[in-house]
């Protein structure tokens, strides 16, 4: 069956609401630090524990979508997310909150189960557009989650945000049960063979390797920025509270408007070009951030650049990856996304380390270095392909 526009809309909404679980904690770092009486940088560890949990869930759970019925897996994982969020909401020690954060990450993989399902049910000529539309929902969820979380945290306290998120996920559970189509997998081997095949895909698919490497460095910059931005804006000269910091998520949501456009470019066979432009935009964003240590307008402009850049890199790479082996989309997505979010987790830790060493300027310089590395990977692969084409012509 092909997906209707209504199906795609439901998938986009569910994707955005569930992926938000990964980012609610970011504007709440200061509030959590105050309650548990720990340094803000230490409280920030829950951001990369959540991202690391997501990467673990991606690697070990998403491949099952090629082996078991996808709708059933999505339902089970969504319910598990409700439980993890309730543990966070009721945590009485920071250690329990850290454990809950890891579990929230592991159980919030549903968007990466929905995307391969949507790709499998889409016509080839519409696949990039469908993926781009669902990715719009995902990015809106990522960015507006911070706005909602900052406001709820300031008005009702940080625990209320996790209670509300648990309620949202429970509602999504019933929507998925009612609206999502059944989709049977094709893989007949064991779970061990399924995991082993991930390494085979890495070895045999050069496009997968290139797309994943570029995503890792791009997501690392994304994680470093959004984790340390909270520390920048909560201190001098801004002194913003969590609600005000969360409003910057609305600025970033403008990047979501680029997703369907990027998807259409991918449908025309120009995905790799969009990746290069995305990498350049991310680099420009950190140059803007470097000179915006006391400028709200500069930070806002940089956020627009980094989020449109991330969209260009991520959606274009994801469209390229999905076009490789239709029967292995969940496993391809596993490799691509698990390493991407390991990049986010590492980037959050990297950003906190740079913050301790030299504050905002150290963070921005460190991210410029990562931008140059991602562009180098892009350029070296392009050069390698050009040499191969020349050798074939000769």
mmCIF file of C-alpha atoms in Angstrom:
data_model
loop_
_atom_site.group_PDB
_atom_site.id
_atom_site.type_symbol
_atom_site.label_atom_id
_atom_site.label_comp_id
_atom_site.label_asym_id
_atom_site.label_seq_id
_atom_site.Cartn_x
_atom_site.Cartn_y
_atom_site.Cartn_z
ATOM 1 C CA UNK A 1 0.000 0.000 0.000
ATOM 2 C CA UNK A 2 1.035 3.639 -0.556
ATOM 3 C CA UNK A 3 0.789 6.135 2.275
ATOM 4 C CA UNK A 4 -1.980 8.737 2.153
ATOM 5 C CA UNK A 5 -1.275 12.345 3.106
ATOM 6 C CA UNK A 6 -3.177 11.716 6.349
ATOM 7 C CA UNK A 7 -0.922 8.754 7.178
ATOM 8 C CA UNK A 8 2.175 10.862 6.546
ATOM 9 C CA UNK A 9 0.790 13.678 8.723
ATOM 10 C CA UNK A 10 0.076 11.295 11.616
ATOM 11 C CA UNK A 11 3.578 9.852 11.301
ATOM 12 C CA UNK A 12 5.134 13.324 11.297
ATOM 13 C CA UNK A 13 3.183 14.368 14.419
ATOM 14 C CA UNK A 14 4.001 11.161 16.315
ATOM 15 C CA UNK A 15 7.646 11.437 15.311
ATOM 16 C CA UNK A 16 7.898 15.011 16.575
ATOM 17 C CA UNK A 17 6.143 14.333 19.875
ATOM 18 C CA UNK A 18 8.239 11.277 20.718
ATOM 19 C CA UNK A 19 11.645 12.625 19.662
ATOM 20 C CA UNK A 20 10.923 15.590 21.948
ATOM 21 C CA UNK A 21 11.587 13.256 24.911
ATOM 22 C CA UNK A 22 15.308 13.482 24.109
ATOM 23 C CA UNK A 23 15.455 17.259 24.485
ATOM 24 C CA UNK A 24 13.089 18.212 27.316
ATOM 25 C CA UNK A 25 15.979 18.026 29.774
ATOM 26 C CA UNK A 26 18.157 20.682 28.109
ATOM 27 C CA UNK A 27 16.470 23.923 29.309
ATOM 28 C CA UNK A 28 15.924 22.275 32.722
ATOM 29 C CA UNK A 29 19.617 21.799 33.528
ATOM 30 C CA UNK A 30 19.804 24.848 35.816
ATOM 31 C CA UNK A 31 16.599 23.895 37.675
ATOM 32 C CA UNK A 32 17.796 20.310 38.144
ATOM 33 C CA UNK A 33 21.204 21.508 39.356
ATOM 34 C CA UNK A 34 19.523 23.751 41.919
ATOM 35 C CA UNK A 35 17.291 20.973 43.287
ATOM 36 C CA UNK A 36 20.042 18.384 43.615
ATOM 37 C CA UNK A 37 22.631 21.024 44.674
ATOM 38 C CA UNK A 38 25.201 20.093 42.033
ATOM 39 C CA UNK A 39 27.181 22.219 39.508
ATOM 40 C CA UNK A 40 25.292 23.064 36.300
ATOM 41 C CA UNK A 41 27.945 21.387 34.134
ATOM 42 C CA UNK A 42 27.438 18.153 36.140
ATOM 43 C CA UNK A 43 23.665 18.389 35.708
ATOM 44 C CA UNK A 44 24.350 18.682 31.967
ATOM 45 C CA UNK A 45 25.499 15.033 31.934
ATOM 46 C CA UNK A 46 21.854 13.954 31.581
ATOM 47 C CA UNK A 47 21.864 15.486 28.083
ATOM 48 C CA UNK A 48 24.540 13.184 26.728
ATOM 49 C CA UNK A 49 23.285 10.172 28.715
ATOM 50 C CA UNK A 50 19.942 10.604 26.947
ATOM 51 C CA UNK A 51 21.659 10.825 23.549
ATOM 52 C CA UNK A 52 23.895 7.843 24.353
ATOM 53 C CA UNK A 53 20.823 5.823 25.357
ATOM 54 C CA UNK A 54 19.224 6.739 22.054
ATOM 55 C CA UNK A 55 22.282 5.475 20.180
ATOM 56 C CA UNK A 56 22.183 2.183 22.148
ATOM 57 C CA UNK A 57 18.477 1.756 21.392
ATOM 58 C CA UNK A 58 19.079 2.490 17.736
ATOM 59 C CA UNK A 59 21.831 -0.105 17.427
ATOM 60 C CA UNK A 60 20.177 -2.970 19.295
ATOM 61 C CA UNK A 61 16.428 -2.373 18.822
ATOM 62 C CA UNK A 62 15.854 -0.661 15.467
ATOM 63 C CA UNK A 63 17.252 -3.621 13.433
ATOM 64 C CA UNK A 64 14.387 -5.737 14.795
ATOM 65 C CA UNK A 65 12.107 -3.754 12.474
ATOM 66 C CA UNK A 66 13.500 -5.876 9.618
ATOM 67 C CA UNK A 67 12.586 -9.057 11.548
ATOM 68 C CA UNK A 68 9.360 -8.425 13.513
ATOM 69 C CA UNK A 69 6.164 -6.603 12.532
ATOM 70 C CA UNK A 70 6.951 -2.883 12.658
ATOM 71 C CA UNK A 71 3.675 -1.526 14.089
ATOM 72 C CA UNK A 72 3.853 -3.961 17.016
ATOM 73 C CA UNK A 73 7.448 -2.925 17.780
ATOM 74 C CA UNK A 74 6.506 0.764 17.655
ATOM 75 C CA UNK A 75 3.652 0.211 20.141
ATOM 76 C CA UNK A 76 5.797 -1.749 22.610
ATOM 77 C CA UNK A 77 8.590 0.823 22.511
ATOM 78 C CA UNK A 78 6.200 3.768 22.962
ATOM 79 C CA UNK A 79 4.717 2.183 26.104
ATOM 80 C CA UNK A 80 8.213 1.556 27.485
ATOM 81 C CA UNK A 81 8.934 5.261 26.946
ATOM 82 C CA UNK A 82 5.970 6.154 29.186
ATOM 83 C CA UNK A 83 7.506 4.115 32.021
ATOM 84 C CA UNK A 84 10.981 5.671 31.574
ATOM 85 C CA UNK A 85 9.520 9.201 31.697
ATOM 86 C CA UNK A 86 7.622 8.413 34.902
ATOM 87 C CA UNK A 87 10.859 7.168 36.518
ATOM 88 C CA UNK A 88 12.491 10.519 35.659
ATOM 89 C CA UNK A 89 9.519 12.475 37.012
ATOM 90 C CA UNK A 90 9.674 10.665 40.375
ATOM 91 C CA UNK A 91 13.495 10.459 40.735
ATOM 92 C CA UNK A 92 14.651 11.304 44.275
ATOM 93 C CA UNK A 93 18.367 11.288 43.527
ATOM 94 C CA UNK A 94 20.440 12.574 40.633
ATOM 95 C CA UNK A 95 21.755 9.047 40.001
ATOM 96 C CA UNK A 96 18.199 7.764 39.435
ATOM 97 C CA UNK A 97 17.576 10.696 37.096
ATOM 98 C CA UNK A 98 20.733 9.792 35.159
ATOM 99 C CA UNK A 99 19.551 6.170 34.838
ATOM 100 C CA UNK A 100 16.091 7.359 33.784
ATOM 101 C CA UNK A 101 17.687 9.662 31.189
ATOM 102 C CA UNK A 102 19.525 6.694 29.681
ATOM 103 C CA UNK A 103 16.238 4.721 29.566
ATOM 104 C CA UNK A 104 14.391 7.674 28.003
ATOM 105 C CA UNK A 105 16.995 7.705 25.246
ATOM 106 C CA UNK A 106 16.761 3.939 24.669
ATOM 107 C CA UNK A 107 12.957 3.970 24.448
ATOM 108 C CA UNK A 108 12.624 7.129 22.315
ATOM 109 C CA UNK A 109 13.761 5.379 19.128
ATOM 110 C CA UNK A 110 10.218 5.279 17.733
ATOM 111 C CA UNK A 111 10.928 8.011 15.108
ATOM 112 C CA UNK A 112 13.638 5.769 13.656
ATOM 113 C CA UNK A 113 11.107 2.928 13.436
ATOM 114 C CA UNK A 114 8.519 5.178 11.793
ATOM 115 C CA UNK A 115 10.895 6.509 9.108
ATOM 116 C CA UNK A 116 11.805 3.095 7.603
ATOM 117 C CA UNK A 117 8.116 2.129 7.788
ATOM 118 C CA UNK A 118 7.201 5.262 5.831
ATOM 119 C CA UNK A 119 10.021 4.688 3.315
ATOM 120 C CA UNK A 120 8.859 1.086 2.772
ATOM 121 C CA UNK A 121 5.284 2.184 2.069
ATOM 122 C CA UNK A 122 6.167 5.141 -0.196
ATOM 123 C CA UNK A 123 6.474 5.157 -3.971
ATOM 124 C CA UNK A 124 10.095 5.621 -5.038
ATOM 125 C CA UNK A 125 9.463 8.957 -6.755
ATOM 126 C CA UNK A 126 7.812 10.316 -3.571
ATOM 127 C CA UNK A 127 10.186 8.835 -0.979
ATOM 128 C CA UNK A 128 12.355 11.916 -0.480
ATOM 129 C CA UNK A 129 9.309 14.146 -0.059
ATOM 130 C CA UNK A 130 7.702 11.757 2.460
ATOM 131 C CA UNK A 131 10.933 11.423 4.453
ATOM 132 C CA UNK A 132 11.357 15.210 4.358
ATOM 133 C CA UNK A 133 7.799 15.799 5.628
ATOM 134 C CA UNK A 134 8.227 13.363 8.516
ATOM 135 C CA UNK A 135 11.614 14.905 9.258
ATOM 136 C CA UNK A 136 9.867 18.290 9.491
ATOM 137 C CA UNK A 137 7.775 16.827 12.298
ATOM 138 C CA UNK A 138 10.914 15.441 13.902
ATOM 139 C CA UNK A 139 12.796 18.743 13.796
ATOM 140 C CA UNK A 140 9.799 20.725 15.067
ATOM 141 C CA UNK A 141 9.597 18.243 17.940
ATOM 142 C CA UNK A 142 13.297 18.641 18.705
ATOM 143 C CA UNK A 143 13.217 22.429 18.703
ATOM 144 C CA UNK A 144 9.805 23.221 20.194
ATOM 145 C CA UNK A 145 10.410 20.635 22.943
ATOM 146 C CA UNK A 146 12.925 23.081 24.382
ATOM 147 C CA UNK A 147 10.396 25.929 24.285
ATOM 148 C CA UNK A 148 7.692 23.846 25.981
ATOM 149 C CA UNK A 149 10.133 22.409 28.514
ATOM 150 C CA UNK A 150 11.589 25.791 29.439
ATOM 151 C CA UNK A 151 8.114 27.244 30.023
ATOM 152 C CA UNK A 152 6.757 24.254 31.974
ATOM 153 C CA UNK A 153 9.939 24.049 34.050
ATOM 154 C CA UNK A 154 9.729 27.713 35.035
ATOM 155 C CA UNK A 155 5.996 27.663 35.846
ATOM 156 C CA UNK A 156 5.375 24.153 37.213
ATOM 157 C CA UNK A 157 8.854 22.768 37.961
ATOM 158 C CA UNK A 158 11.057 20.373 35.998
ATOM 159 C CA UNK A 159 9.292 17.204 37.220
ATOM 160 C CA UNK A 160 6.001 18.340 35.670
ATOM 161 C CA UNK A 161 7.592 18.270 32.223
ATOM 162 C CA UNK A 162 8.350 14.551 32.508
ATOM 163 C CA UNK A 163 4.834 13.801 33.793
ATOM 164 C CA UNK A 164 3.341 15.698 30.838
ATOM 165 C CA UNK A 165 5.677 13.892 28.402
ATOM 166 C CA UNK A 166 4.536 10.529 29.802
ATOM 167 C CA UNK A 167 0.914 11.542 29.197
ATOM 168 C CA UNK A 168 1.698 12.624 25.636
ATOM 169 C CA UNK A 169 3.371 9.272 24.887
ATOM 170 C CA UNK A 170 0.415 7.359 26.307
ATOM 171 C CA UNK A 171 -1.910 9.306 23.998
ATOM 172 C CA UNK A 172 0.402 8.607 21.048
ATOM 173 C CA UNK A 173 0.256 4.885 21.887
ATOM 174 C CA UNK A 174 -3.491 4.855 21.204
ATOM 175 C CA UNK A 175 -3.128 6.994 18.034
ATOM 176 C CA UNK A 176 -0.535 4.575 16.619
ATOM 177 C CA UNK A 177 -2.709 1.590 17.526
ATOM 178 C CA UNK A 178 -5.639 3.130 15.639
ATOM 179 C CA UNK A 179 -3.991 4.820 12.628
ATOM 180 C CA UNK A 180 -0.720 3.134 11.661
ATOM 181 C CA UNK A 181 -0.681 0.416 8.963
ATOM 182 C CA UNK A 182 0.693 -3.083 9.541
ATOM 183 C CA UNK A 183 3.990 -3.773 7.736
ATOM 184 C CA UNK A 184 5.538 -7.244 7.705
ATOM 185 C CA UNK A 185 9.345 -7.588 7.494
ATOM 186 C CA UNK A 186 11.366 -9.689 5.046
ATOM 187 C CA UNK A 187 14.402 -10.792 7.084
ATOM 188 C CA UNK A 188 14.213 -14.500 8.069
ATOM 189 C CA UNK A 189 17.480 -14.962 9.995
ATOM 190 C CA UNK A 190 18.237 -14.857 13.728
ATOM 191 C CA UNK A 191 18.781 -11.745 15.839
ATOM 192 C CA UNK A 192 22.517 -12.516 15.937
ATOM 193 C CA UNK A 193 22.635 -12.661 12.139
ATOM 194 C CA UNK A 194 20.672 -9.409 12.049
ATOM 195 C CA UNK A 195 23.261 -7.594 14.198
ATOM 196 C CA UNK A 196 26.157 -9.178 12.288
ATOM 197 C CA UNK A 197 24.647 -7.922 9.039
ATOM 198 C CA UNK A 198 25.074 -4.347 10.314
ATOM 199 C CA UNK A 199 28.837 -4.707 10.077
ATOM 200 C CA UNK A 200 28.479 -6.280 6.620
ATOM 201 C CA UNK A 201 26.514 -3.224 5.493
ATOM 202 C CA UNK A 202 29.216 -0.899 6.840
ATOM 203 C CA UNK A 203 31.880 -2.893 4.982
ATOM 204 C CA UNK A 204 30.056 -3.157 1.644
ATOM 205 C CA UNK A 205 28.223 0.187 1.330
ATOM 206 C CA UNK A 206 30.540 3.187 0.716
ATOM 207 C CA UNK A 207 27.613 5.637 0.500
ATOM 208 C CA UNK A 208 26.499 4.496 3.953
ATOM 209 C CA UNK A 209 30.008 5.038 5.344
ATOM 210 C CA UNK A 210 30.332 8.519 3.869
ATOM 211 C CA UNK A 211 26.824 9.669 4.875
ATOM 212 C CA UNK A 212 27.296 8.337 8.407
ATOM 213 C CA UNK A 213 30.720 9.955 8.893
ATOM 214 C CA UNK A 214 29.448 13.380 7.789
ATOM 215 C CA UNK A 215 26.387 13.023 10.017
ATOM 216 C CA UNK A 216 28.511 12.108 13.042
ATOM 217 C CA UNK A 217 30.506 15.350 12.866
ATOM 218 C CA UNK A 218 27.430 17.453 12.057
ATOM 219 C CA UNK A 219 25.384 16.005 14.917
ATOM 220 C CA UNK A 220 28.344 16.466 17.291
ATOM 221 C CA UNK A 221 28.250 20.201 16.557
ATOM 222 C CA UNK A 222 24.469 20.258 17.029
ATOM 223 C CA UNK A 223 24.781 18.532 20.427
ATOM 224 C CA UNK A 224 27.637 20.760 21.578
ATOM 225 C CA UNK A 225 25.737 23.921 20.691
ATOM 226 C CA UNK A 226 22.363 23.135 22.253
ATOM 227 C CA UNK A 227 23.925 21.825 25.480
ATOM 228 C CA UNK A 228 26.233 24.803 26.080
ATOM 229 C CA UNK A 229 23.796 27.437 24.794
ATOM 230 C CA UNK A 230 21.803 26.928 28.011
ATOM 231 C CA UNK A 231 24.912 27.739 30.046
ATOM 232 C CA UNK A 232 25.654 30.812 27.908
ATOM 233 C CA UNK A 233 22.157 32.281 28.155
ATOM 234 C CA UNK A 234 21.672 31.543 31.862
ATOM 235 C CA UNK A 235 24.841 33.485 32.782
ATOM 236 C CA UNK A 236 26.123 37.041 32.311
ATOM 237 C CA UNK A 237 25.190 39.226 30.472
ATOM 238 C CA UNK A 238 21.875 37.512 29.620
ATOM 239 C CA UNK A 239 20.711 35.916 32.906
ATOM 240 C CA UNK A 240 17.725 34.303 31.149
ATOM 241 C CA UNK A 241 15.451 31.866 32.996
ATOM 242 C CA UNK A 242 14.489 28.455 31.583
ATOM 243 C CA UNK A 243 11.298 29.773 29.945
ATOM 244 C CA UNK A 244 13.190 32.475 28.039
ATOM 245 C CA UNK A 245 15.943 30.053 27.002
ATOM 246 C CA UNK A 246 13.286 27.658 25.707
ATOM 247 C CA UNK A 247 11.945 30.357 23.382
ATOM 248 C CA UNK A 248 15.074 30.014 21.261
ATOM 249 C CA UNK A 249 13.655 26.668 20.128
ATOM 250 C CA UNK A 250 10.989 28.600 18.202
ATOM 251 C CA UNK A 251 13.741 30.382 16.276
ATOM 252 C CA UNK A 252 15.289 27.044 15.374
ATOM 253 C CA UNK A 253 11.950 25.635 14.218
ATOM 254 C CA UNK A 254 12.308 27.764 11.085
ATOM 255 C CA UNK A 255 14.760 25.126 9.905
ATOM 256 C CA UNK A 256 11.895 22.644 9.723
ATOM 257 C CA UNK A 257 10.484 24.605 6.784
ATOM 258 C CA UNK A 258 13.504 23.503 4.764
ATOM 259 C CA UNK A 259 12.834 19.775 5.197
ATOM 260 C CA UNK A 260 10.265 19.154 2.410
ATOM 261 C CA UNK A 261 12.338 21.317 0.033
ATOM 262 C CA UNK A 262 15.470 19.296 0.814
ATOM 263 C CA UNK A 263 13.463 16.105 0.312
ATOM 264 C CA UNK A 264 12.310 17.281 -3.131
ATOM 265 C CA UNK A 265 15.917 18.050 -4.091
ATOM 266 C CA UNK A 266 16.758 14.465 -3.095
ATOM 267 C CA UNK A 267 13.956 13.108 -5.310
ATOM 268 C CA UNK A 268 15.635 14.918 -8.246
ATOM 269 C CA UNK A 269 18.907 13.111 -7.573
ATOM 270 C CA UNK A 270 20.776 16.056 -6.039
ATOM 271 C CA UNK A 271 21.013 14.829 -2.445
ATOM 272 C CA UNK A 272 24.806 14.964 -2.229
ATOM 273 C CA UNK A 273 24.926 18.605 -3.331
ATOM 274 C CA UNK A 274 22.497 19.501 -0.520
ATOM 275 C CA UNK A 275 24.825 17.748 1.955
ATOM 276 C CA UNK A 276 27.706 20.032 0.961
ATOM 277 C CA UNK A 277 25.627 23.201 1.323
ATOM 278 C CA UNK A 278 24.385 21.979 4.698
ATOM 279 C CA UNK A 279 27.954 21.486 5.959
ATOM 280 C CA UNK A 280 28.859 25.013 4.870
ATOM 281 C CA UNK A 281 25.832 26.502 6.657
ATOM 282 C CA UNK A 282 26.788 24.760 9.898
ATOM 283 C CA UNK A 283 30.315 26.177 9.613
ATOM 284 C CA UNK A 284 28.923 29.683 9.025
ATOM 285 C CA UNK A 285 26.642 29.319 12.055
ATOM 286 C CA UNK A 286 29.584 28.803 14.410
ATOM 287 C CA UNK A 287 31.425 31.772 12.959
ATOM 288 C CA UNK A 288 28.300 33.812 13.777
ATOM 289 C CA UNK A 289 28.102 32.269 17.272
ATOM 290 C CA UNK A 290 31.750 33.162 17.964
ATOM 291 C CA UNK A 291 30.967 36.879 17.596
ATOM 292 C CA UNK A 292 27.625 36.652 19.440
ATOM 293 C CA UNK A 293 28.784 36.095 23.012
ATOM 294 C CA UNK A 294 26.797 39.204 24.051
ATOM 295 C CA UNK A 295 24.258 39.375 21.193
ATOM 296 C CA UNK A 296 20.785 37.811 21.314
ATOM 297 C CA UNK A 297 20.245 38.635 17.620
ATOM 298 C CA UNK A 298 23.526 36.938 16.693
ATOM 299 C CA UNK A 299 22.592 33.793 18.618
ATOM 300 C CA UNK A 300 19.163 33.745 16.918
ATOM 301 C CA UNK A 301 20.677 34.138 13.426
ATOM 302 C CA UNK A 302 23.198 31.387 14.157
ATOM 303 C CA UNK A 303 20.393 29.056 15.306
ATOM 304 C CA UNK A 304 18.565 29.519 11.991
ATOM 305 C CA UNK A 305 21.773 28.700 10.080
ATOM 306 C CA UNK A 306 22.680 25.628 12.143
ATOM 307 C CA UNK A 307 19.190 24.136 11.988
ATOM 308 C CA UNK A 308 18.746 24.612 8.247
ATOM 309 C CA UNK A 309 22.263 23.234 7.791
ATOM 310 C CA UNK A 310 21.501 20.156 9.894
ATOM 311 C CA UNK A 311 18.328 19.610 7.858
ATOM 312 C CA UNK A 312 20.288 19.779 4.609
ATOM 313 C CA UNK A 313 22.901 17.297 5.817
ATOM 314 C CA UNK A 314 20.612 14.876 7.596
ATOM 315 C CA UNK A 315 17.629 14.541 5.249
ATOM 316 C CA UNK A 316 19.835 14.380 2.153
ATOM 317 C CA UNK A 317 22.054 11.711 3.687
ATOM 318 C CA UNK A 318 19.046 9.762 4.955
ATOM 319 C CA UNK A 319 17.427 9.783 1.497
ATOM 320 C CA UNK A 320 20.692 8.490 0.000
ATOM 321 C CA UNK A 321 20.928 5.716 2.598
ATOM 322 C CA UNK A 322 17.296 4.600 2.138
ATOM 323 C CA UNK A 323 17.855 4.222 -1.611
ATOM 324 C CA UNK A 324 20.532 1.524 -1.173
ATOM 325 C CA UNK A 325 18.821 -1.746 -0.133
ATOM 326 C CA UNK A 326 15.012 -1.690 0.312
ATOM 327 C CA UNK A 327 14.997 -5.008 2.217
ATOM 328 C CA UNK A 328 17.475 -3.669 4.788
ATOM 329 C CA UNK A 329 16.108 -0.185 5.498
ATOM 330 C CA UNK A 330 15.833 -0.665 9.261
ATOM 331 C CA UNK A 331 19.409 -1.948 9.449
ATOM 332 C CA UNK A 332 20.739 0.818 7.203
ATOM 333 C CA UNK A 333 18.905 3.316 9.399
ATOM 334 C CA UNK A 334 20.384 1.626 12.479
ATOM 335 C CA UNK A 335 23.961 2.165 11.317
ATOM 336 C CA UNK A 336 23.264 5.674 10.068
ATOM 337 C CA UNK A 337 21.310 6.938 13.085
ATOM 338 C CA UNK A 338 23.069 5.111 15.935
ATOM 339 C CA UNK A 339 26.425 6.573 14.916
ATOM 340 C CA UNK A 340 24.792 9.973 14.296
ATOM 341 C CA UNK A 341 23.431 10.105 17.839
ATOM 342 C CA UNK A 342 26.660 8.800 19.290
ATOM 343 C CA UNK A 343 28.017 11.901 17.576
ATOM 344 C CA UNK A 344 25.374 14.010 19.360
ATOM 345 C CA UNK A 345 26.210 12.438 22.734
ATOM 346 C CA UNK A 346 29.953 12.875 22.173
ATOM 347 C CA UNK A 347 29.334 16.438 20.981
ATOM 348 C CA UNK A 348 27.388 17.287 24.158
ATOM 349 C CA UNK A 349 30.242 15.944 26.304
ATOM 350 C CA UNK A 350 32.776 17.718 24.053
ATOM 351 C CA UNK A 351 30.870 20.978 24.390
ATOM 352 C CA UNK A 352 30.726 20.734 28.201
ATOM 353 C CA UNK A 353 34.471 20.007 28.319
ATOM 354 C CA UNK A 354 35.258 22.993 26.082
ATOM 355 C CA UNK A 355 32.969 25.162 28.206
ATOM 356 C CA UNK A 356 34.938 24.243 31.337
ATOM 357 C CA UNK A 357 38.226 24.918 29.543
ATOM 358 C CA UNK A 358 37.461 28.228 27.856
ATOM 359 C CA UNK A 359 33.767 29.118 27.851
ATOM 360 C CA UNK A 360 31.749 30.046 24.784
ATOM 361 C CA UNK A 361 34.665 30.953 22.529
ATOM 362 C CA UNK A 362 36.304 27.570 23.163
ATOM 363 C CA UNK A 363 33.024 25.827 22.261
ATOM 364 C CA UNK A 364 32.627 27.710 18.990
ATOM 365 C CA UNK A 365 36.263 27.222 17.934
ATOM 366 C CA UNK A 366 36.028 23.508 18.762
ATOM 367 C CA UNK A 367 32.901 23.209 16.617
ATOM 368 C CA UNK A 368 34.517 25.068 13.710
ATOM 369 C CA UNK A 369 37.208 22.375 13.794
ATOM 370 C CA UNK A 370 34.494 19.677 13.557
ATOM 371 C CA UNK A 371 32.895 21.570 10.640
ATOM 372 C CA UNK A 372 36.178 21.558 8.764
ATOM 373 C CA UNK A 373 36.569 17.818 9.385
ATOM 374 C CA UNK A 374 33.077 17.099 7.984
ATOM 375 C CA UNK A 375 33.844 19.208 4.904
ATOM 376 C CA UNK A 376 37.138 17.361 4.509
ATOM 377 C CA UNK A 377 35.310 13.994 4.550
ATOM 378 C CA UNK A 378 32.867 15.356 1.969
ATOM 379 C CA UNK A 379 35.676 16.681 -0.231
ATOM 380 C CA UNK A 380 37.865 13.573 -0.012
ATOM 381 C CA UNK A 381 34.988 11.301 -0.989
ATOM 382 C CA UNK A 382 34.125 13.551 -3.924
ATOM 383 C CA UNK A 383 37.764 13.509 -5.034
ATOM 384 C CA UNK A 384 37.880 9.715 -4.740
ATOM 385 C CA UNK A 385 34.739 9.356 -6.854
ATOM 386 C CA UNK A 386 36.135 11.712 -9.498
ATOM 387 C CA UNK A 387 39.314 9.619 -9.763
ATOM 388 C CA UNK A 388 37.280 6.415 -10.176
ATOM 389 C CA UNK A 389 35.152 7.970 -12.939
ATOM 390 C CA UNK A 390 38.284 9.201 -14.722
ATOM 391 C CA UNK A 391 39.902 5.747 -14.472
ATOM 392 C CA UNK A 392 36.750 4.128 -15.916
ATOM 393 C CA UNK A 393 36.662 6.603 -18.825
ATOM 394 C CA UNK A 394 40.351 5.963 -19.576
#
